[in-house]
Structures are given as C-alpha cells and as structure tokens.
C-alpha atoms as a printed R data frame, in Angstrom:
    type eleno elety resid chain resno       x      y       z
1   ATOM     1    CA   UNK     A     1 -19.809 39.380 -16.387
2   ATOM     2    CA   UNK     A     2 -19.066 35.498 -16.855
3   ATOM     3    CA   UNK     A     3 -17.336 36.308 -20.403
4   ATOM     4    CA   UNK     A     4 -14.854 39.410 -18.775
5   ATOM     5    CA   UNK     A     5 -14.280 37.167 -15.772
6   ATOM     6    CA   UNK     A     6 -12.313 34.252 -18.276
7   ATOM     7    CA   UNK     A     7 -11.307 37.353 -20.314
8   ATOM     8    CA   UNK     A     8  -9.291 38.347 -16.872
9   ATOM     9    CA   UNK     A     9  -7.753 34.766 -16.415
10  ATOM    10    CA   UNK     A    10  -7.086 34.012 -19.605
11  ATOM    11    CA   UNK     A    11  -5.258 37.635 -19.967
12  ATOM    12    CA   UNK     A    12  -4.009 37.504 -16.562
13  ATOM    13    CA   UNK     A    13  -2.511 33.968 -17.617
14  ATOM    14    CA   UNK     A    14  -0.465 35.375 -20.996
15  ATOM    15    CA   UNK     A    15   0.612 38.183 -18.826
16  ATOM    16    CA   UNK     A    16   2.099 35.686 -16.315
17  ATOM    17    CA   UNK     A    17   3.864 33.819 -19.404
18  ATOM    18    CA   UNK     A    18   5.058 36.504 -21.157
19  ATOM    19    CA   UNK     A    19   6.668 38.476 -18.240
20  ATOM    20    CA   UNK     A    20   8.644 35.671 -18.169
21  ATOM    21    CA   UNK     A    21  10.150 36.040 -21.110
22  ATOM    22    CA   UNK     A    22  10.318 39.403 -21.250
23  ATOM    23    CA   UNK     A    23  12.297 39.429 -18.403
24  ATOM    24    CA   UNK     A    24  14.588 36.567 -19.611
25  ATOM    25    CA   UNK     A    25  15.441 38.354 -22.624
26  ATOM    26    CA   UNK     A    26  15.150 42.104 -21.728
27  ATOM    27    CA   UNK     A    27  11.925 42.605 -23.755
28  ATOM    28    CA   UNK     A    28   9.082 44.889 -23.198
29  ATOM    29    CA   UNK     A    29   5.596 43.478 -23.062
30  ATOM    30    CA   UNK     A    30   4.930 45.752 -26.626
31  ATOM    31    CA   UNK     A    31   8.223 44.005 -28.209
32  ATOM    32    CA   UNK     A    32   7.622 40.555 -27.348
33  ATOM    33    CA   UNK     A    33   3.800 41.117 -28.369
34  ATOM    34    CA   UNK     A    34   4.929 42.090 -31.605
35  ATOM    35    CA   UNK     A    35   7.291 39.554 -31.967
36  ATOM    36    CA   UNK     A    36   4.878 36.766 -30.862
37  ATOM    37    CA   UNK     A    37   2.063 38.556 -33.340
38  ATOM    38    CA   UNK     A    38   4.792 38.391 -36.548
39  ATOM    39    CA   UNK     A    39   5.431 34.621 -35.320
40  ATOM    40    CA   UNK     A    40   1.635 33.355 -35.789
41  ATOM    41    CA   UNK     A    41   1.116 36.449 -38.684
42  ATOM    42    CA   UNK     A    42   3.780 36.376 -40.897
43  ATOM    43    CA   UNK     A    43   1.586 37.453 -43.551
44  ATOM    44    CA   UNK     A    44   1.081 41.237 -41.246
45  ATOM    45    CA   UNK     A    45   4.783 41.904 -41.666
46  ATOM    46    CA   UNK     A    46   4.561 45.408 -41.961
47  ATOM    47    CA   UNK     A    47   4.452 48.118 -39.527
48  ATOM    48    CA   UNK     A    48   1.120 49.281 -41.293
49  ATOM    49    CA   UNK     A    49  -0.548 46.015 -40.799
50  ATOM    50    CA   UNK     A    50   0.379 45.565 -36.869
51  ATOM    51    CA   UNK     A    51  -1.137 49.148 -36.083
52  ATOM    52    CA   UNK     A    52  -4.154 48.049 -37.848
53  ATOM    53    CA   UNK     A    53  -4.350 44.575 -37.144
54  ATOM    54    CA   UNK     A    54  -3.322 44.832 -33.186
55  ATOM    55    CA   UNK     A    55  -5.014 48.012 -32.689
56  ATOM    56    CA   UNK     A    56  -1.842 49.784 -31.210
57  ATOM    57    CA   UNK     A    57  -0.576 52.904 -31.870
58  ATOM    58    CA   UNK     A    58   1.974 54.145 -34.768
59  ATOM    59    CA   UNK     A    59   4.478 55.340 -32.081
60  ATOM    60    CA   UNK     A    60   4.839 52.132 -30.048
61  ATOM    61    CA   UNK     A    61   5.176 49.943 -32.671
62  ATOM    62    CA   UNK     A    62   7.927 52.318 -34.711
63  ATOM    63    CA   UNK     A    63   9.547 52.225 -31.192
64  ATOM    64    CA   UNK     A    64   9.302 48.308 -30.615
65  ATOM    65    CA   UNK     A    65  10.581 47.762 -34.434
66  ATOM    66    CA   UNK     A    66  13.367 49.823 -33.616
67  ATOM    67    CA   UNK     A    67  14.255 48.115 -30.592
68  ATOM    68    CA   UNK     A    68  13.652 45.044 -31.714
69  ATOM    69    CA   UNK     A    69  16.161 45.900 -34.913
70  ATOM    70    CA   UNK     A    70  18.759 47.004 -32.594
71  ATOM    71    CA   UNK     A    71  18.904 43.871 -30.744
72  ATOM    72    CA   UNK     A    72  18.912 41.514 -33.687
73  ATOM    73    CA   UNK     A    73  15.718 40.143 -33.458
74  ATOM    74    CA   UNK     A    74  14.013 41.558 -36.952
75  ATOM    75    CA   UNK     A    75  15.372 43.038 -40.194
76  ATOM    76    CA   UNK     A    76  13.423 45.488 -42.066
77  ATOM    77    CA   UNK     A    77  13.411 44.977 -46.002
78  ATOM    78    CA   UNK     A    78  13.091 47.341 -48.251
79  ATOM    79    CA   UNK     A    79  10.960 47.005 -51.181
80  ATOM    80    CA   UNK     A    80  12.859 48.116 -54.335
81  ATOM    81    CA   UNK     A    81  10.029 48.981 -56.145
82  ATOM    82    CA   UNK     A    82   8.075 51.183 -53.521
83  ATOM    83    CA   UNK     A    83  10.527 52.676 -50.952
84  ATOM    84    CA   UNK     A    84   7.750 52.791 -48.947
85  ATOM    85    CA   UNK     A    85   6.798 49.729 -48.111
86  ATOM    86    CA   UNK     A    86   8.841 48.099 -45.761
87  ATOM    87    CA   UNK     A    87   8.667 44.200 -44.779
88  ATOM    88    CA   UNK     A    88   9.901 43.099 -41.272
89  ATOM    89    CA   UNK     A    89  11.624 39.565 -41.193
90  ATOM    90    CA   UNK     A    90  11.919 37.738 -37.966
91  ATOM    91    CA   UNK     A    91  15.866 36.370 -37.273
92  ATOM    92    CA   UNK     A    92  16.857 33.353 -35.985
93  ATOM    93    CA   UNK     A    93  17.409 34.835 -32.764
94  ATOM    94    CA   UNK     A    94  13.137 35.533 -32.490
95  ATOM    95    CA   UNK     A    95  12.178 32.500 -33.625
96  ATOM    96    CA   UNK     A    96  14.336 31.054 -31.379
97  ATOM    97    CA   UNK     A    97  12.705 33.073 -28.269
98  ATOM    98    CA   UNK     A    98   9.075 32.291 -30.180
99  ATOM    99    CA   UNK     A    99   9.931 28.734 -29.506
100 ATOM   100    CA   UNK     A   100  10.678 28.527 -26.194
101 ATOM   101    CA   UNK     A   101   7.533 30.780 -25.666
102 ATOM   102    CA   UNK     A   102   5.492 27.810 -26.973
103 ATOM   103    CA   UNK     A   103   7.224 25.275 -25.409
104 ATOM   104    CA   UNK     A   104   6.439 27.423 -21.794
105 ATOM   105    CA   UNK     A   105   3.010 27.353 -22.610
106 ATOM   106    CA   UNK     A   106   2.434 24.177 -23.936
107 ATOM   107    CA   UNK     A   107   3.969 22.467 -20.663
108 ATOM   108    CA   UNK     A   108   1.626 24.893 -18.388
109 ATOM   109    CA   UNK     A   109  -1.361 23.615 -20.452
110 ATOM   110    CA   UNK     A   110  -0.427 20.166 -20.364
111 ATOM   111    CA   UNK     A   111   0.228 20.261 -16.858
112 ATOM   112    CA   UNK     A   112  -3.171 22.298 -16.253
113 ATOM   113    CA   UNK     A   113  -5.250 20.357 -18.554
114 ATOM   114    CA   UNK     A   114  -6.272 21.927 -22.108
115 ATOM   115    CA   UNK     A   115  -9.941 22.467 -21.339
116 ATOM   116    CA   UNK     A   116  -9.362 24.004 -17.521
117 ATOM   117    CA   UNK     A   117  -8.315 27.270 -18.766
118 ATOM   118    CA   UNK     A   118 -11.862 28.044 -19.738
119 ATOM   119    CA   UNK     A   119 -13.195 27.879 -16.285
120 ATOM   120    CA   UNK     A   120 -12.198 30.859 -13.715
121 ATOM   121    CA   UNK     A   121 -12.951 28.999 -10.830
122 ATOM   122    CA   UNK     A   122 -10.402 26.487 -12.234
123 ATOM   123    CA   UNK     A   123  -6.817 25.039 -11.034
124 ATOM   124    CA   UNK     A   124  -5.613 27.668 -14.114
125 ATOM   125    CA   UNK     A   125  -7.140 30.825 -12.459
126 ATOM   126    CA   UNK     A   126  -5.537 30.288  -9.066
127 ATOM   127    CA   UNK     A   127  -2.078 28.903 -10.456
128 ATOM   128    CA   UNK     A   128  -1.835 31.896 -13.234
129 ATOM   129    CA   UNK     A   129  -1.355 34.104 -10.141
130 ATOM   130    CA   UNK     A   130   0.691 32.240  -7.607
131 ATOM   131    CA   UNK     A   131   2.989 31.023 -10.504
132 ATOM   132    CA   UNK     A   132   3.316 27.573  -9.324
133 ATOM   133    CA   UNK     A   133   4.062 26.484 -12.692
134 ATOM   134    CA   UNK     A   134   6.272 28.556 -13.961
C-alpha cells in the first residue's frame, strides 16, 4: 500500500496543477496532457506514438489533436513522402502555456520543499488538496 498511497498524492498533486490550467485556458485534462507529453517528448510527435506511448485510446487523442488544432495550439505536418505519417508541431501559443505550467510547479515545489513530495504524510499531501498554494 505505501507505494499507491504517494502514487495518490503525487497524482492527486498534478491533478490539482493541471486543473488549473485547464481551466485558465479552456483545456481538457486529455488536451493539456497531450500537450504537456509533446512538451517533454518531442521526439513522440505523432498521434501513433502518444496512443502507444501514453497508453490512451485512438479516439481521444484524434479528438484532443483536433481540438487542440482548432485552437492554435499544434499544427499537423504532413509528410510528403508518406501521406500517412503525420507530425504534430507545438505553436508558440503551447509552449507558451507549457511554460507557465512549469513555472506553477516549480514555485509549489520550491515553496513545499523538493524532497517533501515523496512523503504522504507530508506538508505536500495536505496542501495538494486544500490548494493553499495555488
């Protein structure tokens, strides 16, 4: 149980963060997921590789890249010499909102103290859910 129980926190922590900025910039927890994943992956930059790398399904991530298209946060690239494959670029507008996602979390942590996060029992646990810090 003592590895799910920091599992929990540590989830229940990025959950807190994100929601955030989903709700700041009208994002679903599955777009800014993907966004965040292309951010730190930008070697996974097709549609292909998140469904296999994240583990989610085909139809959530077609829907998120669409989204995420319409709102001007990605371009999709064709490949001119297989139609098929199809790179996704992040836009200044998502690295922009990838930014300010690290520069929320990096003031939590340094406020909270880098190495407190590992311990449930910690000041992390209890501030992730009364949002003290954010």
């Amino acid at each position: 149980m003592y590895f799910w129980d920091k599992h929990k926190t540590i989830t229940g922590y990025y959950e807190l963060l994100s929601a955030e900025v989903c709700n700041r910039y009208g994002l679903t927890q599955m777009e800014y997921d993907i966004l965040m994943f292309l951010h730190n992956n930008p070697q996974h930059n097709t549609a292909a590789e998140i469904v296999k790398v994240r583990k989610s399904t085909k139809s959530h991530v077609s829907t998120s890249l669409k989204n995420l298209e319409n709102e001007g946060l990605i371009e999709r690239i064709q490949s001119e010499d297989n139609k098929k494959h199809i790179e996704i670029v992040l836009l200044d507008k998502a690295e922009l909102i990838a930014g300010i996602v690290w520069m929320i979390a990096g003031v939590n942590v340094a406020r909270l103290g880098v190495i407190s996060y590992l311990n449930a029992e910690s000041d992390l646990g209890r501030l992730a859910y009364s949002r003290r810090y954010l």
